[in-house]
Coordinates of C-alpha atoms in Angstrom, one line a residue:
M1 CA -47.8 -7.4 -41.5
E2 CA -46.0 -4.6 -43.4
K3 CA -43.3 -7.0 -44.6
E4 CA -45.9 -9.6 -45.7
R5 CA -47.7 -6.9 -47.8
R6 CA -44.4 -5.8 -49.4
D7 CA -43.4 -9.5 -50.2
N8 CA -46.9 -10.0 -51.7
H9 CA -46.6 -6.9 -53.9
N10 CA -43.1 -7.9 -55.0
L11 CA -44.3 -11.4 -55.9
L12 CA -47.1 -9.9 -57.9
A13 CA -44.7 -7.6 -59.8
L14 CA -42.3 -10.6 -60.6
N15 CA -45.4 -12.6 -61.8
M16 CA -46.4 -9.8 -64.1
V17 CA -42.8 -9.4 -65.5
A18 CA -42.6 -13.1 -66.1
S19 CA -46.0 -12.9 -67.8
A20 CA -45.0 -10.1 -70.0
H21 CA -41.8 -11.9 -71.0
S22 CA -43.9 -14.9 -71.9
R23 CA -46.3 -12.9 -73.9
L24 CA -43.5 -11.3 -75.8
A25 CA -41.8 -14.6 -76.6
N26 CA -45.2 -15.9 -77.8
L27 CA -45.6 -12.8 -80.0
Q28 CA -42.3 -13.4 -81.6
R29 CA -43.0 -17.0 -82.3
H30 CA -46.6 -16.5 -83.5
F31 CA -46.7 -13.4 -85.6
Q32 CA -44.9 -12.9 -88.9
T33 CA -42.8 -9.8 -89.6
S34 CA -42.7 -8.0 -93.0
D35 CA -39.6 -9.8 -94.2
N36 CA -40.7 -13.4 -93.5
V37 CA -44.5 -13.5 -94.3
G38 CA -45.4 -16.1 -96.9
K39 CA -47.0 -15.3 -100.2
D40 CA -50.5 -15.5 -98.7
G41 CA -49.5 -13.1 -95.9
L42 CA -50.5 -15.5 -93.2
N43 CA -47.9 -18.3 -93.1
G44 CA -49.1 -19.7 -89.7
G45 CA -49.8 -16.3 -88.2
N46 CA -52.7 -14.0 -88.4
V47 CA -51.2 -10.5 -88.5
K48 CA -48.2 -9.0 -90.4
I49 CA -46.1 -6.9 -88.0
S50 CA -43.5 -4.6 -89.4
P51 CA -39.9 -5.4 -88.3
E52 CA -39.6 -2.0 -86.5
V53 CA -42.8 -2.7 -84.5
A54 CA -42.0 -6.3 -83.8
E55 CA -38.5 -5.3 -82.5
A56 CA -40.0 -2.6 -80.3
L57 CA -42.6 -5.0 -78.8
S58 CA -40.0 -7.7 -78.1
R59 CA -37.9 -5.1 -76.2
G60 CA -40.8 -3.7 -74.3
D61 CA -40.4 -0.3 -75.9
A62 CA -43.1 2.2 -76.4
V63 CA -45.4 1.6 -79.4
V64 CA -48.4 3.8 -80.4
A65 CA -51.1 2.3 -82.6
L66 CA -52.7 4.6 -85.3
E67 CA -55.8 4.1 -87.2
S68 CA -56.0 4.5 -91.0
T69 CA -59.4 5.7 -91.8
I70 CA -58.1 9.3 -91.5
I71 CA -55.8 8.4 -94.4
S72 CA -58.4 6.8 -96.7
H73 CA -61.5 8.8 -95.7
G74 CA -60.4 11.8 -93.8
M75 CA -58.9 13.9 -96.4
P76 CA -57.9 14.0 -100.2
Y77 CA -54.6 12.9 -101.6
P78 CA -51.8 14.0 -101.2
Q79 CA -52.7 15.8 -98.0
N80 CA -53.7 12.5 -96.4
L81 CA -50.3 11.0 -97.0
E82 CA -48.4 14.1 -95.8
T83 CA -50.6 14.2 -92.6
A84 CA -50.0 10.4 -92.0
K85 CA -46.2 10.9 -92.3
E86 CA -46.2 13.9 -90.0
V87 CA -48.3 12.1 -87.4
E88 CA -45.8 9.1 -87.4
A89 CA -42.9 11.5 -87.3
I90 CA -44.4 13.2 -84.1
V91 CA -44.7 9.8 -82.5
R92 CA -41.1 9.0 -83.3
N93 CA -39.7 12.3 -82.3
N94 CA -41.2 11.8 -78.8
G95 CA -39.7 8.4 -78.2
A96 CA -42.2 5.8 -79.4
V97 CA -42.6 3.6 -82.5
P98 CA -45.7 4.4 -84.6
A99 CA -47.8 1.4 -85.7
T100 CA -50.3 2.4 -88.4
I101 CA -52.9 -0.4 -88.8
A102 CA -54.6 -1.4 -92.0
I103 CA -55.7 -4.5 -94.0
L104 CA -54.0 -4.7 -97.4
D105 CA -54.8 -7.6 -99.8
G106 CA -56.6 -9.4 -97.0
I107 CA -53.5 -9.2 -94.7
P108 CA -53.9 -7.3 -91.3
C109 CA -50.9 -5.1 -91.1
V110 CA -49.5 -3.6 -87.8
G111 CA -47.0 -1.0 -88.9
L112 CA -47.0 0.3 -92.5
T113 CA -44.0 0.9 -94.7
T114 CA -43.7 4.2 -96.6
K115 CA -44.8 2.3 -99.8
E116 CA -47.8 0.9 -98.0
L117 CA -48.8 4.3 -96.6
E118 CA -48.6 5.7 -100.1
R119 CA -50.7 2.9 -101.5
L120 CA -53.5 3.4 -98.9
A121 CA -53.4 7.2 -99.5
N122 CA -53.9 6.6 -103.2
L123 CA -56.6 4.0 -102.6
G124 CA -58.5 6.7 -100.6
T125 CA -62.2 5.7 -100.3
K126 CA -61.7 2.6 -102.5
A127 CA -60.4 1.0 -99.3
Q128 CA -63.3 -0.2 -97.3
K129 CA -63.9 1.6 -93.9
T130 CA -63.3 -1.3 -91.7
A131 CA -64.8 -1.8 -88.2
R132 CA -64.6 -5.1 -86.2
R133 CA -67.5 -6.6 -88.0
D134 CA -65.9 -6.2 -91.4
I135 CA -62.4 -7.8 -90.5
A136 CA -63.2 -11.4 -91.4
Y137 CA -64.8 -10.4 -94.7
L138 CA -61.9 -8.3 -95.7
V139 CA -59.4 -11.1 -94.8
A140 CA -61.5 -13.8 -96.5
S141 CA -61.9 -11.8 -99.7
R142 CA -58.4 -10.5 -99.7
G143 CA -59.6 -6.9 -99.7
N144 CA -58.2 -3.6 -98.7
G145 CA -59.5 -2.0 -95.5
A146 CA -58.7 1.2 -93.6
T147 CA -59.3 0.4 -89.9
T148 CA -61.7 2.4 -87.8
D149 CA -61.1 2.9 -84.0
S150 CA -62.8 -0.5 -83.2
A151 CA -60.8 -2.5 -85.7
T152 CA -57.5 -0.7 -84.8
M153 CA -58.1 -1.4 -81.0
F154 CA -58.8 -5.0 -81.7
F155 CA -55.5 -5.5 -83.6
A156 CA -53.6 -3.3 -81.2
S157 CA -54.8 -5.5 -78.3
M158 CA -54.1 -8.6 -80.2
V159 CA -50.4 -7.8 -80.6
G160 CA -50.0 -6.2 -77.1
I161 CA -50.0 -2.5 -78.0
P162 CA -51.6 -0.8 -74.9
V163 CA -51.9 2.9 -76.4
F164 CA -53.8 3.9 -79.4
V165 CA -54.0 7.5 -80.8
T166 CA -56.9 8.6 -83.0
G167 CA -58.7 12.0 -83.7
G168 CA -62.1 11.4 -82.0
I169 CA -63.9 8.3 -81.3
G170 CA -67.5 7.4 -82.6
G171 CA -70.5 7.5 -80.4
V172 CA -74.2 7.6 -80.1
H173 CA -75.6 9.5 -83.1
R174 CA -78.0 12.3 -82.6
H175 CA -81.5 10.9 -82.4
G176 CA -79.8 7.5 -81.6
E177 CA -82.5 6.7 -79.2
Q178 CA -84.8 6.3 -82.4
T179 CA -82.3 5.0 -84.9
M180 CA -80.2 2.8 -82.5
D181 CA -77.2 4.1 -84.5
I182 CA -74.3 3.6 -82.0
S183 CA -70.7 3.2 -83.0
S184 CA -68.9 -0.1 -82.4
D185 CA -66.1 2.0 -81.0
L186 CA -68.1 2.2 -77.8
T187 CA -68.7 -1.7 -77.4
E188 CA -65.0 -2.2 -78.4
L189 CA -63.9 0.1 -75.5
G190 CA -66.2 -2.0 -73.3
K191 CA -64.2 -5.3 -74.0
T192 CA -60.7 -4.4 -75.3
P193 CA -58.1 -3.2 -72.8
V194 CA -56.4 -0.5 -74.8
A195 CA -56.1 3.2 -73.9
V196 CA -57.5 5.4 -76.5
I197 CA -56.1 8.9 -76.8
S198 CA -58.5 11.2 -78.6
A199 CA -59.9 14.7 -78.7
G200 CA -63.1 13.4 -77.1
I201 CA -66.1 12.6 -79.1
K202 CA -67.0 14.1 -82.5
S203 CA -69.2 17.0 -82.0
I204 CA -71.5 15.7 -84.7
L205 CA -72.6 13.1 -82.2
D206 CA -74.7 13.0 -79.0
I207 CA -72.0 13.5 -76.4
P208 CA -74.1 13.1 -73.1
R209 CA -75.7 10.0 -74.4
T210 CA -72.3 8.6 -75.6
L211 CA -70.8 9.2 -72.0
E212 CA -73.7 7.4 -70.6
Y213 CA -73.2 4.5 -72.8
L214 CA -69.5 4.3 -72.0
E215 CA -70.5 4.3 -68.3
T216 CA -72.7 1.3 -68.9
Q217 CA -69.9 -0.5 -70.7
G218 CA -67.6 0.1 -67.7
V219 CA -65.1 2.3 -69.5
T220 CA -62.9 4.7 -67.6
V221 CA -63.3 8.2 -69.1
A222 CA -60.5 10.6 -68.2
A223 CA -59.7 14.1 -69.4
Y224 CA -56.2 15.4 -69.9
K225 CA -55.4 18.5 -67.7
T226 CA -59.1 19.5 -67.4
D227 CA -62.2 18.5 -65.6
Q228 CA -64.3 19.2 -68.7
F229 CA -64.8 16.6 -71.5
P230 CA -63.7 18.0 -74.9
A231 CA -65.9 18.1 -77.9
F232 CA -63.3 17.3 -80.7
F233 CA -63.4 20.8 -82.4
T234 CA -63.8 22.6 -79.1
E235 CA -62.3 22.4 -75.7
T236 CA -65.3 21.5 -73.8
S237 CA -68.7 19.8 -74.3
G238 CA -70.2 21.2 -71.1
C239 CA -70.0 17.6 -69.7
K240 CA -67.8 16.9 -66.6
V241 CA -65.6 13.8 -66.5
P242 CA -65.3 11.4 -63.5
C243 CA -61.5 11.2 -63.8
R244 CA -58.8 13.8 -64.5
V245 CA -55.2 13.1 -65.4
D246 CA -52.5 15.9 -65.5
S247 CA -49.3 14.2 -66.9
P248 CA -48.2 11.3 -69.1
E249 CA -47.2 9.5 -65.8
D250 CA -50.7 9.8 -64.5
C251 CA -52.0 8.2 -67.7
A252 CA -49.4 5.6 -67.5
R253 CA -50.4 4.7 -63.9
L254 CA -54.1 4.5 -64.9
I255 CA -53.3 2.2 -67.8
D256 CA -51.1 0.0 -65.6
A257 CA -53.8 -0.3 -62.9
N258 CA -56.4 -1.2 -65.6
L259 CA -54.2 -3.9 -67.0
K260 CA -53.0 -5.3 -63.6
L261 CA -56.5 -5.6 -62.4
G262 CA -57.6 -7.4 -65.6
L263 CA -60.8 -5.3 -65.9
G264 CA -60.8 -6.2 -69.6
T265 CA -62.1 -2.7 -70.5
G266 CA -60.5 0.1 -72.5
I267 CA -59.8 3.5 -71.3
L268 CA -60.7 6.8 -73.0
I269 CA -58.3 9.6 -72.4
A270 CA -59.8 12.8 -73.9
V271 CA -57.2 15.5 -74.8
P272 CA -58.6 19.1 -75.6
I273 CA -57.7 20.6 -79.0
P274 CA -54.9 23.2 -78.4
K275 CA -56.5 26.7 -77.9
E276 CA -54.8 28.2 -80.8
H277 CA -56.5 25.7 -83.2
A278 CA -60.0 25.5 -81.7
A279 CA -62.6 26.5 -84.1
S280 CA -65.5 28.7 -83.2
G281 CA -68.0 26.5 -81.3
S282 CA -71.0 28.4 -82.7
L283 CA -69.8 28.2 -86.2
I284 CA -69.2 24.5 -86.0
E285 CA -72.5 23.8 -84.3
S286 CA -74.4 25.7 -86.9
A287 CA -72.7 23.8 -89.6
I288 CA -73.4 20.5 -87.8
Q289 CA -77.1 21.2 -87.7
K290 CA -77.3 22.0 -91.3
A291 CA -75.2 18.9 -92.3
L292 CA -77.4 16.7 -90.1
Q293 CA -80.5 17.9 -91.9
E294 CA -78.9 17.4 -95.3
A295 CA -77.9 13.8 -94.2
R296 CA -81.5 13.1 -93.2
D297 CA -82.9 14.6 -96.5
K298 CA -80.5 12.5 -98.5
K299 CA -81.0 9.3 -96.3
V300 CA -77.3 9.0 -95.5
T301 CA -77.1 6.4 -92.7
G302 CA -74.8 3.9 -91.2
N303 CA -71.1 4.1 -91.5
A304 CA -71.4 6.5 -94.5
E305 CA -72.9 9.2 -92.1
T306 CA -69.8 10.3 -90.2
P307 CA -67.6 10.8 -93.3
F308 CA -70.5 12.7 -95.0
L309 CA -71.0 14.9 -92.1
L310 CA -67.4 15.7 -91.5
A311 CA -66.9 16.6 -95.2
R312 CA -70.0 18.7 -95.3
V313 CA -69.1 20.5 -92.0
N314 CA -65.7 21.3 -93.5
E315 CA -67.3 22.7 -96.6
L316 CA -69.7 24.8 -94.6
T317 CA -66.8 26.2 -92.3
G318 CA -64.6 27.0 -95.2
G319 CA -62.0 24.4 -94.3
A320 CA -61.7 25.5 -90.7
S321 CA -62.9 22.1 -89.3
L322 CA -60.4 20.1 -91.3
A323 CA -57.5 22.3 -90.3
S324 CA -58.7 21.9 -86.6
N325 CA -59.0 18.1 -87.3
I326 CA -55.3 17.8 -88.5
A327 CA -54.2 20.0 -85.5
L328 CA -55.8 17.9 -82.9
V329 CA -54.7 14.6 -84.4
K330 CA -51.1 15.8 -84.2
N331 CA -51.5 17.1 -80.6
N332 CA -53.0 13.6 -79.7
A333 CA -50.0 11.9 -81.3
L334 CA -47.7 14.1 -79.1
V335 CA -49.6 13.3 -75.9
G336 CA -50.0 9.7 -76.8
A337 CA -46.3 9.1 -77.5
K338 CA -45.4 10.6 -74.1
I339 CA -48.0 8.4 -72.4
A340 CA -46.7 5.3 -74.2
V341 CA -43.1 6.2 -73.2
A342 CA -44.1 6.7 -69.6
H343 CA -46.0 3.4 -69.5
A344 CA -43.1 1.4 -71.1
R345 CA -40.7 2.8 -68.5
M346 CA -43.1 1.8 -65.8
R347 CA -43.2 -1.8 -67.1
Q348 CA -39.5 -1.9 -67.3

């Protein structure tokens, strides 16, 4: 019986390896890399993958997807460009290849060159904040879009990148039970098998309701080296998590199990902001309450609300929240790269 069990396990492993090789071969045939894309940017494929990212994927090396709204909408130029370069450098220095994702001239790009990063940073808020619903329009109109978590997850899954690093995901907005304002990040996590490494849920949102919504979507929610779910600027939200992971290898095994079982859902791995960078929780909460009231007074809604709230909270805290934001993104990149490397080794 034991021999039969081992044989079945080995057969499953061989089938998975064969399947992975097949997907990588299809990837190389189907997608176009930066140096062979036609003038319309499509040339028979749907996404432009940079040569560095395409080569890493074909070898089965670690790749980390990165969103681009932090570049366009997260902070002013040139701080946004400097931060983007620093985050990519952290990923590389920890053994993985960064794949910043954006839509430029209607072409979805997975992996940006330095020149493309500079262009996006200079565009700033002129680039459209792009969720899944906006992708077709941006491509059809040949526009420029900075991808949010949902759009970044979509493209990462499309090309076979299992690990995605961001700052914090969207969620159920406060008073969402009345407004029905719920981020598409949550439904994307419910149907796209990508592991999202974040500092939890932005504290401008309703964290308990967001966690309830993720449970409804069947999303595995884990916290890194803690039993408490972090609240972006602070280390804990007061909410416990159903799953704890204590190392990159733990995370890799969780991702591997999710993919092998074919659950079809994403994983949220919440990494607390480092202690030395955590802003005062009461200061942040007070600023959030004031910013929320201002947003209601000015009738700021939809996808304009989060950038407004984050900018206003940063003003009210004298820049403390932006400094914390940058610190947590860099920490997430460090942890995410290690997870991606551990997962790549496991697959090899």
